[in-house]
Structures are given as C-alpha cells and as structure tokens.
Coordinates of C-alpha atoms in Angstrom, one line a residue:
X257 CA 29.3 -24.2 9.9
X258 CA 30.1 -20.9 8.2
X259 CA 29.6 -17.9 10.5
X260 CA 27.2 -15.1 9.6
X261 CA 28.2 -12.4 12.0
X262 CA 30.3 -9.4 11.0
X263 CA 31.8 -9.4 14.5
X264 CA 34.2 -12.0 13.0
X265 CA 37.9 -10.9 13.6
X266 CA 39.6 -9.5 10.5
X267 CA 41.9 -12.5 10.3
X268 CA 39.0 -14.8 9.5
X269 CA 37.8 -14.8 5.9
X270 CA 34.1 -15.4 5.2
X271 CA 32.0 -15.4 2.1
X272 CA 30.5 -12.1 1.1
X273 CA 27.0 -13.6 1.4
X274 CA 27.6 -14.8 4.9
X275 CA 28.7 -11.3 5.9
X276 CA 25.5 -9.9 4.1
X277 CA 23.2 -12.3 5.9
X278 CA 24.8 -11.4 9.3
X279 CA 24.5 -7.7 8.7
X280 CA 20.8 -8.0 7.7
X281 CA 20.2 -9.8 11.0
X282 CA 22.0 -7.2 13.0
X283 CA 19.9 -4.5 11.3
X284 CA 16.7 -6.1 12.7
X285 CA 15.7 -8.0 9.6
X286 CA 13.8 -11.2 10.5
X287 CA 12.6 -12.4 7.0
X288 CA 14.0 -12.5 3.5
X289 CA 11.3 -12.9 0.8
X290 CA 12.1 -14.0 -2.7
X291 CA 12.3 -16.6 -5.4
X292 CA 15.5 -18.6 -5.8
X293 CA 17.7 -19.2 -8.9
X294 CA 21.3 -20.0 -9.8
X295 CA 22.6 -16.4 -9.4
X296 CA 21.0 -15.8 -5.9
X297 CA 21.2 -19.3 -4.4
X298 CA 24.4 -18.5 -2.4
X299 CA 22.5 -15.8 -0.5
X300 CA 19.7 -18.3 0.4
X301 CA 22.4 -20.8 1.5
X302 CA 23.9 -18.1 3.8
X303 CA 20.5 -17.3 5.3
X304 CA 19.8 -20.9 5.9
X305 CA 23.2 -21.5 7.6
X306 CA 23.0 -18.4 9.7
X307 CA 19.5 -19.2 11.0
X308 CA 18.8 -15.6 12.3
X309 CA 16.8 -14.6 9.2
X310 CA 14.0 -16.7 7.9
X311 CA 13.9 -17.3 4.1
X312 CA 10.5 -17.3 2.5
X313 CA 10.2 -18.6 -1.1
X314 CA 7.3 -17.0 -3.0
X315 CA 5.7 -18.2 -6.2
X316 CA 6.5 -15.0 -8.1
X317 CA 8.9 -12.1 -7.6
X318 CA 6.2 -9.4 -7.7
X319 CA 4.6 -11.2 -4.8
X320 CA 7.9 -11.5 -3.0
X321 CA 8.4 -7.7 -3.2
X322 CA 4.9 -7.1 -1.9
X323 CA 5.7 -9.5 1.0
X324 CA 8.6 -7.3 1.9
X325 CA 6.3 -4.3 1.4
X326 CA 3.6 -5.7 3.8
X327 CA 6.3 -6.6 6.3
X328 CA 7.6 -3.1 6.2
X329 CA 4.2 -1.4 6.5
X330 CA 3.2 -3.4 9.5
X331 CA 6.5 -3.5 11.4
X332 CA 8.1 -0.1 10.5
X333 CA 11.2 -2.1 9.7
X334 CA 13.1 -2.6 6.5
X335 CA 11.6 -5.3 4.2
X336 CA 14.1 -7.4 2.2
X337 CA 13.5 -9.2 -1.1
X338 CA 15.9 -11.4 -3.1
X339 CA 15.7 -12.5 -6.7
X340 CA 17.9 -14.0 -9.4
X341 CA 18.9 -12.4 -12.7
X342 CA 17.0 -12.1 -15.9
X343 CA 13.2 -12.5 -15.7
X344 CA 13.4 -12.9 -12.0
X345 CA 15.0 -9.5 -11.6
X346 CA 12.6 -7.9 -14.1
X347 CA 9.6 -9.2 -12.2
X348 CA 10.7 -7.1 -9.2
X349 CA 10.1 -3.8 -11.0
X350 CA 6.3 -3.4 -10.5
X351 CA 6.5 -4.1 -6.8
X352 CA 9.5 -1.8 -6.4
X353 CA 7.5 0.9 -8.2
X354 CA 4.7 0.6 -5.7
X355 CA 7.2 0.8 -2.8
X356 CA 8.8 3.8 -4.4
X357 CA 5.5 5.6 -5.0
X358 CA 4.2 4.8 -1.5
X359 CA 7.5 5.5 0.3
X360 CA 8.0 2.0 1.7
X361 CA 11.5 1.0 2.8
X362 CA 12.5 -2.2 0.9
X363 CA 16.0 -3.6 0.1
X364 CA 16.2 -5.6 -3.1
X365 CA 19.2 -8.0 -3.5
X366 CA 19.4 -9.0 -7.1
X367 CA 21.7 -11.8 -8.4
X368 CA 23.7 -11.2 -11.6
X369 CA 25.8 -13.6 -13.8
X370 CA 29.4 -14.0 -12.9
X371 CA 31.6 -11.0 -13.8
X372 CA 33.8 -13.1 -16.1
X373 CA 30.9 -13.8 -18.3
X374 CA 29.7 -10.3 -18.8
X375 CA 29.6 -9.1 -22.4
X376 CA 30.5 -12.6 -23.6
X377 CA 27.0 -14.0 -24.1
X378 CA 26.2 -14.8 -20.5
X379 CA 22.7 -16.2 -19.8
X380 CA 20.6 -13.3 -18.5
X381 CA 23.3 -10.7 -19.0
X382 CA 22.3 -7.3 -17.8
X383 CA 25.7 -5.7 -17.4
X384 CA 25.3 -3.1 -20.1
X385 CA 28.2 -4.7 -22.1
X386 CA 28.2 -6.0 -25.7
X387 CA 24.7 -4.9 -26.5
X388 CA 23.0 -6.1 -23.2
X389 CA 21.0 -3.6 -21.3
X390 CA 22.2 -2.3 -17.9
X391 CA 20.2 -3.4 -14.9
X392 CA 21.1 -0.2 -13.1
X393 CA 19.2 1.7 -15.8
X394 CA 16.1 -0.4 -15.1
X395 CA 16.2 -0.2 -11.3
X396 CA 17.4 3.4 -10.8
X397 CA 14.0 5.0 -11.6
X398 CA 12.2 2.9 -9.0
X399 CA 14.8 3.1 -6.2
X400 CA 16.3 5.7 -3.9
X401 CA 19.7 4.0 -4.3
X402 CA 21.0 1.5 -6.8
X403 CA 24.5 0.1 -7.0
X404 CA 26.4 -2.8 -8.4
X405 CA 28.7 -4.6 -6.0
X406 CA 31.7 -5.3 -8.2
X407 CA 33.9 -6.8 -5.4
X408 CA 33.3 -8.1 -1.9
X409 CA 35.3 -5.4 -0.3
X410 CA 32.8 -2.8 -1.6
X411 CA 29.9 -4.3 0.3
X412 CA 30.7 -2.9 3.8
X413 CA 30.5 0.6 2.3
X414 CA 27.6 0.1 -0.1
X415 CA 25.3 -1.8 2.3
X416 CA 25.0 1.0 4.9
X417 CA 24.4 3.5 2.1
X418 CA 21.6 1.3 0.8
X419 CA 20.0 0.8 4.2
X420 CA 20.2 4.6 4.9
X421 CA 18.7 5.5 1.6
X422 CA 15.7 3.1 2.0
X423 CA 14.9 4.3 5.5
X424 CA 15.5 8.1 5.2
X425 CA 12.8 10.4 3.8
X426 CA 11.6 10.1 1.2
X427 CA 11.8 6.4 2.0
X428 CA 11.7 3.7 -0.7
X429 CA 13.5 0.9 -2.3
X430 CA 17.3 0.4 -2.4
X431 CA 18.8 -2.1 -4.9
X432 CA 22.1 -3.9 -4.8
X433 CA 23.1 -5.9 -7.8
X434 CA 25.2 -9.0 -6.8
X435 CA 27.3 -10.9 -9.4
X436 CA 27.4 -14.6 -8.5
X437 CA 31.2 -14.8 -8.2
X438 CA 31.3 -11.8 -5.9
X439 CA 28.7 -13.4 -3.6
X440 CA 31.0 -16.4 -3.3
X441 CA 34.2 -14.4 -2.7
X442 CA 35.8 -14.9 0.7
X443 CA 37.1 -11.6 2.2
X444 CA 38.1 -10.1 5.5
X445 CA 35.3 -7.8 6.5
X446 CA 36.3 -4.7 8.6
X447 CA 35.1 -4.4 12.2
X448 CA 32.3 -1.9 12.3
X449 CA 29.3 -1.1 14.5
X450 CA 26.0 -2.7 13.7
X451 CA 23.8 -0.7 11.3
X452 CA 21.1 1.5 12.8
X453 CA 17.7 -0.3 13.1
X454 CA 15.1 1.8 11.4
X455 CA 15.3 5.4 10.4
X456 CA 17.4 7.7 12.7
X457 CA 15.5 10.2 14.8
X458 CA 15.2 13.5 13.0
X459 CA 17.2 16.4 14.3
X460 CA 16.4 18.9 11.5
X461 CA 15.4 22.4 12.5
X462 CA 12.0 23.5 11.4
X463 CA 11.3 26.7 9.5
X464 CA 10.4 29.1 12.3
X465 CA 8.6 31.6 10.1
X466 CA 6.5 28.8 8.5
X467 CA 5.8 27.4 12.0
X468 CA 4.7 30.7 13.3
X469 CA 2.5 31.3 10.2
X470 CA 0.8 27.9 10.6
X471 CA 0.2 28.4 14.3
X472 CA -1.3 31.8 13.7
X473 CA -3.6 30.4 11.1
X474 CA -4.8 27.6 13.3
X475 CA -5.3 29.7 16.4
X476 CA -7.4 32.1 14.3
X477 CA -9.6 29.4 12.7
X478 CA -12.7 28.4 14.7
X479 CA -13.5 25.4 12.5
X480 CA -10.8 23.0 11.2
X481 CA -10.8 19.9 9.1
X482 CA -7.8 17.7 9.2
X483 CA -7.2 15.3 6.3
X484 CA -4.6 12.8 7.5
X485 CA -2.6 10.6 5.2
X486 CA -0.5 7.4 5.2
X487 CA 2.6 9.2 6.4
X488 CA 0.9 9.4 9.8
X489 CA 1.0 5.7 10.0
X490 CA 4.5 5.4 8.5
X491 CA 5.8 7.9 11.1
X492 CA 3.9 6.3 14.0
X493 CA 2.4 9.7 14.6
X494 CA -1.2 8.7 15.5
X495 CA -1.0 10.0 19.0
X496 CA 0.3 13.4 17.8
X497 CA -2.5 13.6 15.2
X498 CA -5.1 12.8 17.8
X499 CA -3.8 15.5 20.2
X500 CA -3.7 18.1 17.4
X501 CA -7.4 17.3 16.6
X502 CA -8.3 17.6 20.3
X503 CA -6.7 21.0 20.6
X504 CA -8.3 22.3 17.4
X505 CA -11.7 20.7 18.0
X506 CA -11.2 19.5 14.4
X507 CA -13.1 17.0 12.3
X508 CA -10.7 14.4 11.0
X509 CA -10.9 12.8 7.6
X510 CA -8.4 10.3 6.1
X511 CA -7.1 9.6 2.7
X512 CA -8.1 6.2 1.1
X513 CA -4.8 4.6 2.0
X514 CA -4.8 5.9 5.6
X515 CA -8.0 4.6 7.2
X516 CA -6.1 3.3 10.2
X517 CA -4.4 6.5 11.3
X518 CA -7.4 7.8 13.2
X519 CA -10.0 5.9 15.2
X520 CA -12.9 5.4 12.7
X521 CA -15.4 5.2 15.6
X522 CA -14.2 8.5 17.2
X523 CA -17.0 11.2 17.1
X524 CA -14.6 13.5 15.3
X525 CA -14.1 11.1 12.4
X526 CA -15.6 12.6 9.3
X527 CA -14.9 9.8 6.8
X528 CA -12.7 9.1 3.8
X529 CA -11.7 11.9 1.5
X530 CA -11.7 11.6 -2.3
X531 CA -13.2 9.4 -4.9
X532 CA -14.0 6.4 -2.7
X533 CA -15.0 8.6 0.2
X534 CA -17.9 10.1 2.1
X535 CA -20.0 13.2 1.2
X536 CA -19.6 14.4 4.8
X537 CA -15.9 15.2 4.2
X538 CA -16.9 17.7 1.5
X539 CA -19.5 19.2 3.8
X540 CA -17.0 19.6 6.6
X541 CA -14.5 21.1 4.2
X542 CA -17.0 23.7 3.0
X543 CA -17.8 24.6 6.6
X544 CA -14.2 24.8 7.7
X545 CA -12.1 27.9 8.1
X546 CA -8.9 25.9 7.5
X547 CA -8.0 22.5 6.1
X548 CA -4.9 20.9 7.6
X549 CA -3.2 18.2 5.5
X550 CA -1.3 16.0 7.9
X551 CA 1.1 13.5 6.3
X552 CA -0.5 13.6 2.8
X553 CA 0.3 15.5 -0.4
X554 CA -3.4 15.0 -1.3
X555 CA -3.1 13.2 -4.6
X556 CA -6.1 13.0 -7.0
X557 CA -7.7 9.9 -5.5
X558 CA -7.7 11.7 -2.1
X559 CA -9.0 15.0 -3.3
X560 CA -11.4 14.0 -6.1
X561 CA -14.6 16.0 -5.8
X562 CA -12.9 18.4 -3.3
X563 CA -10.9 20.8 -5.6
X564 CA -13.4 23.6 -5.6
X565 CA -13.9 23.5 -1.8
X566 CA -10.1 23.4 -1.3
X567 CA -9.8 26.5 -3.5
X568 CA -12.2 28.3 -1.2
X569 CA -10.5 27.3 2.1
X570 CA -7.2 28.1 3.7
X571 CA -4.9 25.1 3.4
X572 CA -2.1 24.2 5.8
X573 CA 0.2 21.3 5.0
X574 CA 2.3 19.4 7.6
X575 CA 4.8 16.8 6.6
X576 CA 8.0 16.0 4.8
X577 CA 6.8 16.6 1.2
X578 CA 5.0 19.6 -0.4
X579 CA 1.3 19.1 -1.2
X580 CA -0.3 18.9 -4.7
X581 CA -2.6 21.8 -3.7
X582 CA -1.8 25.4 -2.8
X583 CA -1.4 26.3 0.8
X584 CA 1.0 27.1 3.6
X585 CA 3.5 24.3 4.0
X586 CA 5.6 23.4 7.1
X587 CA 8.0 20.7 6.1
X588 CA 10.0 18.2 8.2
X589 CA 9.7 15.0 10.1
X590 CA 5.9 14.6 10.7
X591 CA 6.0 13.7 14.4
X592 CA 8.3 16.7 15.1
X593 CA 6.1 19.0 13.0
X594 CA 2.8 17.9 14.7
X595 CA 4.3 18.3 18.1
X596 CA 5.7 21.7 17.3
X597 CA 2.4 23.0 16.0
X598 CA 0.4 21.5 18.9
X599 CA 2.7 23.1 21.4
X600 CA 1.8 26.5 20.0
X601 CA -1.9 26.0 20.4
X602 CA -4.0 26.7 23.6
X603 CA -3.7 23.7 25.9
X604 CA -7.5 23.3 26.5
X605 CA -9.4 21.2 23.9
X606 CA -12.0 22.7 21.7
X607 CA -15.4 21.0 21.2
X608 CA -15.9 19.4 17.8
X609 CA -18.8 20.9 15.9
X610 CA -21.7 18.6 14.9
X611 CA -21.4 16.7 11.6
X612 CA -23.2 13.9 10.0
X613 CA -20.3 11.4 10.1
X614 CA -19.2 8.9 7.4
X615 CA -22.6 7.9 6.1
X616 CA -22.4 5.4 3.2
X617 CA -23.3 6.8 -0.2
X618 CA -26.5 5.2 -1.4
X619 CA -26.1 3.1 -4.6
X620 CA -27.2 4.9 -7.7
X621 CA -29.5 2.1 -8.9
X622 CA -30.5 -1.5 -8.3
X623 CA -27.9 -3.2 -6.2
X624 CA -28.0 -6.4 -8.1
X625 CA -29.2 -7.7 -11.4
X626 CA -29.2 -11.3 -10.1
X627 CA -30.6 -11.1 -6.5
X628 CA -30.6 -14.3 -4.5
X629 CA -27.6 -15.6 -6.4
X630 CA -25.1 -12.9 -5.4
X631 CA -24.3 -11.0 -2.2
X632 CA -24.3 -7.2 -2.3
X633 CA -20.9 -5.7 -1.5
X634 CA -22.4 -3.8 1.5
X635 CA -23.7 -7.1 3.0
X636 CA -20.4 -8.9 2.4
X637 CA -18.3 -6.0 3.9
X638 CA -20.7 -5.9 6.9
X639 CA -20.0 -9.6 7.5
X640 CA -16.3 -8.9 7.3
X641 CA -16.7 -6.1 9.8
X642 CA -18.6 -8.3 12.2
X643 CA -15.9 -10.9 12.2
X644 CA -12.7 -8.8 12.0
X645 CA -10.6 -9.0 15.2
X646 CA -9.7 -5.6 16.6
X647 CA -6.0 -6.3 16.4
X648 CA -6.0 -7.7 12.8
X649 CA -4.4 -6.2 9.8
X650 CA -6.4 -5.6 6.6
X651 CA -5.0 -5.5 3.1
X652 CA -7.4 -4.2 0.4
X653 CA -6.9 -4.9 -3.3
X654 CA -7.9 -2.8 -6.3
X655 CA -11.2 -2.5 -8.2
X656 CA -14.8 -2.7 -7.0
X657 CA -13.8 -4.7 -4.0
X658 CA -11.3 -2.0 -3.0
X659 CA -13.7 0.9 -3.5
X660 CA -16.4 -0.9 -1.4
X661 CA -14.0 -1.8 1.4
X662 CA -12.5 1.6 1.7
X663 CA -16.0 3.2 1.7
X664 CA -17.7 0.8 4.0
X665 CA -15.3 -1.1 6.3
X666 CA -14.0 0.6 9.5
X667 CA -10.3 0.1 10.1
X668 CA -9.5 -2.3 13.0
X669 CA -8.7 -0.5 16.2
X670 CA -5.2 -1.9 16.7
X671 CA -4.2 -3.1 13.2
X672 CA -3.2 -1.7 9.9
X673 CA -5.6 -1.0 7.0
X674 CA -3.4 -1.0 3.9
X675 CA -4.3 0.0 0.4
X676 CA -1.5 0.1 -2.2
X677 CA -2.4 3.3 -4.1
X678 CA 1.1 4.1 -5.3
X679 CA 0.7 2.1 -8.5
X680 CA -2.6 0.5 -7.6
X681 CA -1.5 -2.9 -9.0
X682 CA -4.0 -5.8 -8.9
X683 CA -2.9 -8.7 -6.8
X684 CA -0.7 -6.7 -4.4
X685 CA -2.5 -7.9 -1.3
X686 CA -1.8 -11.6 -1.6
X687 CA 1.9 -11.2 -1.0
X688 CA 1.6 -8.2 1.2
X689 CA -0.8 -9.9 3.6
X690 CA 1.4 -12.9 3.9
X691 CA 4.4 -10.7 4.6
X692 CA 2.5 -8.9 7.3
X693 CA 1.2 -12.0 8.9
X694 CA 4.6 -13.7 9.1
X695 CA 6.2 -10.6 10.4
X696 CA 3.7 -9.8 13.2
X697 CA 1.9 -13.2 13.8
X698 CA -1.4 -11.4 13.7
X699 CA -4.5 -12.5 11.8
X700 CA -4.4 -10.7 8.5
X701 CA -7.3 -10.3 6.1
X702 CA -6.8 -10.0 2.4
X703 CA -9.8 -8.6 0.6
X704 CA -9.6 -9.0 -3.2
X705 CA -11.6 -9.6 -6.3
X706 CA -11.4 -12.6 -8.6
X707 CA -9.4 -10.5 -11.1
X708 CA -6.7 -9.9 -8.5
X709 CA -6.8 -13.6 -7.4
X710 CA -6.2 -14.8 -10.9
X711 CA -3.1 -12.6 -11.1
X712 CA -1.3 -13.5 -7.9
X713 CA -3.7 -15.6 -5.8
X714 CA -1.5 -18.7 -6.0
X715 CA 0.5 -17.2 -3.2
X716 CA -2.1 -19.0 -1.1
X717 CA 0.4 -21.8 -1.6
X718 CA 3.0 -19.8 0.3
X719 CA 0.6 -19.1 3.1
X720 CA -0.2 -22.8 3.4
X721 CA 3.5 -23.8 3.3
X722 CA 4.3 -21.4 6.1
X723 CA 1.1 -21.7 8.1
X724 CA 0.6 -17.9 7.9
X725 CA -2.5 -16.6 9.7
X726 CA -4.0 -15.0 6.7
X727 CA -7.7 -15.1 5.8
X728 CA -8.2 -14.6 2.1
X729 CA -11.7 -13.2 1.2
X730 CA -12.4 -13.3 -2.5
X731 CA -15.3 -11.2 -3.9
X732 CA -16.0 -13.2 -7.0
X733 CA -18.0 -11.3 -9.7
X734 CA -16.5 -13.3 -12.6
X735 CA -15.3 -10.1 -14.2
X736 CA -12.9 -7.2 -14.2
X737 CA -16.0 -5.4 -13.0
X738 CA -14.7 -1.8 -12.7
X739 CA -13.6 -2.0 -16.3
X740 CA -17.0 -3.6 -17.2
X741 CA -18.9 -0.7 -15.6
X742 CA -16.7 1.8 -17.5
X743 CA -17.4 -0.1 -20.8
X744 CA -21.1 -0.1 -20.2
X745 CA -21.6 3.6 -19.2
X746 CA -18.7 5.3 -20.9
X747 CA -18.3 3.4 -24.2
X748 CA -21.9 2.5 -25.0
X749 CA -21.9 -1.1 -23.7
X750 CA -20.9 -2.5 -27.1
X751 CA -18.4 -5.1 -25.8
X752 CA -18.1 -7.5 -22.9
X753 CA -14.4 -8.2 -22.9
X754 CA -14.2 -8.0 -19.1
X755 CA -17.1 -10.3 -18.3
X756 CA -16.0 -13.9 -17.8
X757 CA -17.6 -17.3 -17.6
X758 CA -18.4 -18.4 -14.0
X759 CA -15.6 -19.9 -12.0
X760 CA -16.0 -21.8 -8.7
X761 CA -12.9 -20.5 -7.1
X762 CA -13.6 -22.0 -3.7
X763 CA -13.9 -25.5 -5.2
X764 CA -10.7 -25.1 -7.2
X765 CA -8.7 -23.9 -4.1
X766 CA -10.1 -26.7 -1.9
X767 CA -9.1 -29.3 -4.5
X768 CA -5.6 -27.8 -4.8
X769 CA -5.0 -27.4 -1.0
X770 CA -6.7 -30.2 0.9
X771 CA -5.4 -29.0 4.3
X772 CA -6.7 -25.5 3.8
X773 CA -9.9 -24.3 5.4
X774 CA -11.9 -23.3 2.3
X775 CA -15.5 -22.0 2.1
X776 CA -17.8 -21.0 -0.7
X777 CA -20.1 -18.6 1.2
X778 CA -23.7 -18.7 0.0
X779 CA -24.8 -15.5 1.8
X780 CA -23.5 -12.9 4.3
X781 CA -24.4 -15.1 7.3
X782 CA -22.4 -18.0 5.9
X783 CA -19.5 -15.6 5.1
X784 CA -19.4 -14.3 8.7
X785 CA -19.5 -17.9 10.1
X786 CA -16.6 -18.9 7.9
X787 CA -14.5 -15.9 8.9
X788 CA -15.1 -16.5 12.6
X789 CA -14.0 -20.1 12.1
X790 CA -10.8 -18.9 10.3
X791 CA -10.1 -16.5 13.2
X792 CA -10.1 -19.4 15.6
X793 CA -7.6 -21.4 13.6
X794 CA -3.8 -20.8 13.6
X795 CA -3.1 -20.9 9.9
X796 CA -4.6 -19.6 6.7
X797 CA -8.3 -19.7 5.6
X798 CA -9.9 -19.0 2.3
X799 CA -13.5 -17.8 1.7
X800 CA -15.1 -16.9 -1.7
X801 CA -18.4 -15.1 -2.1
X802 CA -20.2 -14.4 -5.3
X803 CA -21.0 -10.8 -6.2
X804 CA -22.7 -9.1 -9.1
X805 CA -20.4 -7.7 -11.8
X806 CA -23.0 -5.1 -12.6
X807 CA -23.2 -3.6 -9.1
X808 CA -22.0 0.0 -9.3
X809 CA -19.4 0.6 -6.5
X810 CA -19.1 3.7 -4.3
X811 CA -16.7 5.4 -6.6
X812 CA -17.2 9.1 -7.3
X813 CA -16.6 8.9 -11.1
X814 CA -19.5 6.4 -11.3
X815 CA -21.9 8.3 -9.0
X816 CA -23.9 9.8 -11.9
X817 CA -24.4 6.4 -13.5
X818 CA -28.0 5.0 -13.5
X819 CA -28.7 1.4 -14.7
X820 CA -30.3 1.4 -18.1
X821 CA -30.7 -1.1 -20.9
X822 CA -27.7 -1.5 -23.2
X823 CA -29.9 -0.1 -26.1
X824 CA -30.3 3.3 -24.5
X825 CA -26.9 3.5 -22.7
X826 CA -25.1 6.6 -23.7
X827 CA -22.1 8.5 -22.3
X828 CA -23.5 10.6 -19.5
X829 CA -22.6 14.1 -18.4
X830 CA -22.6 15.2 -14.8
X831 CA -25.9 15.4 -13.0
X832 CA -27.1 18.6 -11.4
X833 CA -25.1 19.0 -8.3
X834 CA -22.5 16.5 -9.3
X835 CA -18.9 17.2 -8.1
X836 CA -16.9 18.5 -11.1
X837 CA -13.3 19.4 -11.8
X838 CA -12.8 23.2 -12.1
X839 CA -12.1 24.1 -15.7
X840 CA -8.7 25.5 -14.8
X841 CA -7.5 22.3 -13.1
X842 CA -4.6 20.3 -14.6
X843 CA -7.0 17.4 -15.0
X844 CA -9.3 19.4 -17.1
X845 CA -6.7 20.8 -19.5
X846 CA -4.2 18.0 -20.0
X847 CA -4.5 14.7 -21.9
X848 CA -5.6 11.8 -19.8
X849 CA -7.0 8.3 -20.1
X850 CA -10.5 9.7 -20.1
X851 CA -12.6 10.5 -23.1
X852 CA -13.8 14.1 -23.8
X853 CA -17.3 13.3 -22.5
X854 CA -15.9 12.4 -19.1
X855 CA -14.1 15.7 -18.6
X856 CA -16.9 17.1 -16.4
X857 CA -16.7 14.2 -13.9
X858 CA -13.9 13.6 -11.5
X859 CA -11.8 11.1 -13.4
X860 CA -9.0 8.6 -12.7
X861 CA -7.4 5.9 -14.7

C-alpha cells in the first residue's frame, strides 16, 4: 500500500498526491468533497489508499464546494473540495465566490491536463497557451491565493501558503491547480512539521488610541445597541459578545446571517437587523446613544431601513474589517478586540432597558389566496421550531423561504443557523447541510423552496448514499415566488414567467429513493410529526409542504405592498411612515437593479 504520510524518510519516493493526502490529514481535514474525473482521479485514489480522509462524491461541483463551505462553517476547520478540469473546474466558481464573499476557509484542488499536452489541443486545456484561457485568471478573483503546481517539488512550499491564506483574515478560498502528470510524479518530500490546524492565534497589537476612544464612548453612553455579525460565529467569540452586552446593559440585534451568535431567547435579544428583520431593532437604535457593530461591516441586507437612524447615532465598529457606515473603528482579531474593550468597562453589569423584543411583522394583506390547500409560512416555520433539536444545525436557502425563516425561526441554542448571503445563490443549502452533517454528526435541517430544490436538490442522493443526518424541508409554492411578487407589484403583473405548474415533489423523491423517509405534509401538524420522526432516525429525511406563491414574505422592500387585483396593480411608492433610503445614500444616487419608482423604498437585487 502506498503511504500517505509526509513523515516518510527522504530516501523513500512517494507520489505527489499521496503526500498531499497525508498533509491534508495532518492538517485536521477529515473529508474531501468533490466530483471525480480523469484529471483528478489520482487524488481520489490517494485519499482512498490513505484512509484518514473520507472522500465524498457529490452530484455537482457547486454542491461539492458548498459541502466544504458547510463543513468549515460548522467545525471552524478548513473545508476541502476537489474537481477535475474543464466544466468541472468552472462549476466551482459560484461556490468559491460565496466562500470568498462570506470569508469561509476552503481549499480547492483542481485537476488540469498533463503538462505535455498544454497548448497542443489538450482536452479541457486552461493553461493560457495557444489561445486557451488561463485558469488562474478565472480563480484568482474568487480566492485569497491561487497557484499552479508545475512540479511535485513545489508542493511542499505552495501547500502551506495556500492553507495559511485560506485561514488567515480575511479568510476565504485558496486554489491549487494540479496537472495530472505532476499528481502522479514520485518525489522525495522534505521532512517538515505538520501544518498548523486552523488559524494561528492573533498576536497583533491593537491601536491604543482607537481602543481608548471606543472605551470612552461606551462608558459615556447610557443606552447601547449591539448589532452582531457572522464574524462572531467564525471567530468563536459568542462568550465575549455576551459579556460585552452584560457590561453595557445593551440590547443585542444580529445580522440576517448571524442569528446563532447570541441567544435568541435572551431578554436582551432585540431581533434581526435589516430587510428581513424586526421593527424593534430600529426602535432600539433610535433610543440608543451608541450602536456597536461587532463582527459585521453592516452590508445593505443588514442595514436596510436603518440608514437614517444610524446617521443620527454614534457608531463604533469592532472587528477585522472596516464597516460600510461611518463610525469609530477598532480593527483586529475580533475576540481580542472584544476582550480589550470589555476590560476597559466597569465590571458590574448594567440593567438592560425595556424593549418590545423581536415581534414578527404582521403580513401586509391576506396570508393566502388558496386557504385550506396551502400552509402559511408562519405556521410551517412554527412547526419547524417545535421539532428542531436544540443542538441541530439549520441551513436556510434564498427567497421567500429564507426571508420567512430568518424573520420567524429562533436559532437553535447549540447549533449553527447559516444563511449564505455572500452571493445569495439558490440551492446552496443542499450541499452545505450535507457537509455540516457529515462533519459534525448532528441532525441538520435544510430549509429551501422548490426553486432551490430544482437547482441542486438532487444532492439528496448524496445524503442517502452517506446516510447523512439531514432533514430536507421543502416549502413548495410552485414558483420563484419572490420574483413573482416583484413582477406583480413592481411591473404591473403583466407576466407570470415565475409561476409554474404544480409539482408533487414528495411523490417524486419517494419514487426515486425508496429507502428515504419522505412525507408530503398536508398541514402544520403533519409537518411537525414528520420532522419529529426524522429526528428519531439516524439518516436523512425529506418533507415537502405546499405554500402559496402569492403570500408576501416579511421582506422590507415588500412591506408597502397590498394585495390587489391585477387590473389595478400599479407600481407603489412608499407609504406614510415607510422606511426610506436617504437621498444622499449611495443606493439612491447610483444605478441599480431597481426601477426609478422603487427608489423611495429600501431596495436589494
């Protein structure tokens, strides 16, 4: 058997892929996700021979990247994906773009044709020679590090650089391009220490003047609102966040992609900030003397509807990257920053002022056009909440399903609540949920609409093959419903491109996978029962529930919409009291996806 450890003496030659597989194992990698092919098959062979890393074959390379992404988000370790050349390599790009935008550490190992065939008409040539494009030009914009391994002797130097780039702030993907003949090359690897597992502990010195200014501001502010972001979870800084909130007596809100960074049942919890959030956050912000951004740059989805209130409030930003709003910024490793700031505050906790809490936003019109045949999102999400184990992970997909879950579903007490808002790609959750479940062994819920299912839902096959403890919950409204709502209210309702003929997804999945526990839930009670049954099992489960495509989700740009007949539907302006963008904001003065009549309402793509 070919060895896969880089402890091999220099006198013994091993294949480059065996060395690579061994180094991944020594780095703490337990799973390699991907799709095979001729120009990456040697790496899969090495992983199989070594046995320390488990190879997981996905149905599509995008889903393989999201498996590595979900693995990384739930373990804090590096996620690894492998793909072959050509179309397989190109299918990685959307998933790597999400990991890049969301600062998720992923290593992509990408096969390439043999070096001797480059520029000579090789199948799937992306060497940049003889008129072919250069794969480095494709991957460089969506990675922190991208290199081509031209010979086996270069790997011991390039691999540690790739691992460090992926796991050092700002974190993100690293890409190594591996020609097939180089993968097969036998070489004598140098003796070297095992790579560091995870990101090294930060030793950077904080800006003492900025630290003093932040501490002075916080000590002099009787009322504080903290808006916490995903970097709190990525940095494992939940305890530090909670202690800062206790010292300040602060209300704590979270960004839409960070529901799990603060206990949603804590009396201090104000709700979700931004376009899928709760009105209480804006109320707390207007009452606050200071707003503390902890681990978030506060992008548009997290600050929609809050711009004016932020302008009228002192803002302090804590974290590794500067915010998108004006304020006093203290940069650095988030845990270190939170501890340093907290140490400069009085030790006794302040009481938290009263507030209304994260009350759901009432729907702007009738919940359903077809009552009795569909389940309102609020009822379906309540059923999920009733069945969700406290240690489970939750992955929430895009669209009406995502907006409803973010607004209505409390995060599990001991699990992750993941929303991929970097690129917001539909179908992300199917692979990501599988990666998380295989990495942690915990029950993982995937909440997705039928549109997302039809994009990447066949990764259910991967879950069945590996007995992954994933519960797939499909909210089927037979539509790209968020697009349909936009078409009705913003474009006059003259087309129905995004409304589809009914599909019985549960029946189709049950027929395709006879061993899978599949339920078509008729109502919220049936849904809860099916979810509880899935919790009791050891493998995957699948539940579909019918929803109304015309139900308006809890999404700030839609809040002014009132259900009317198509004949009198017209592009609405903001209602009296509707949150609007300030006229001097970048969103109000630059070109966007929105039409001119939308400019008064908070808008997103």
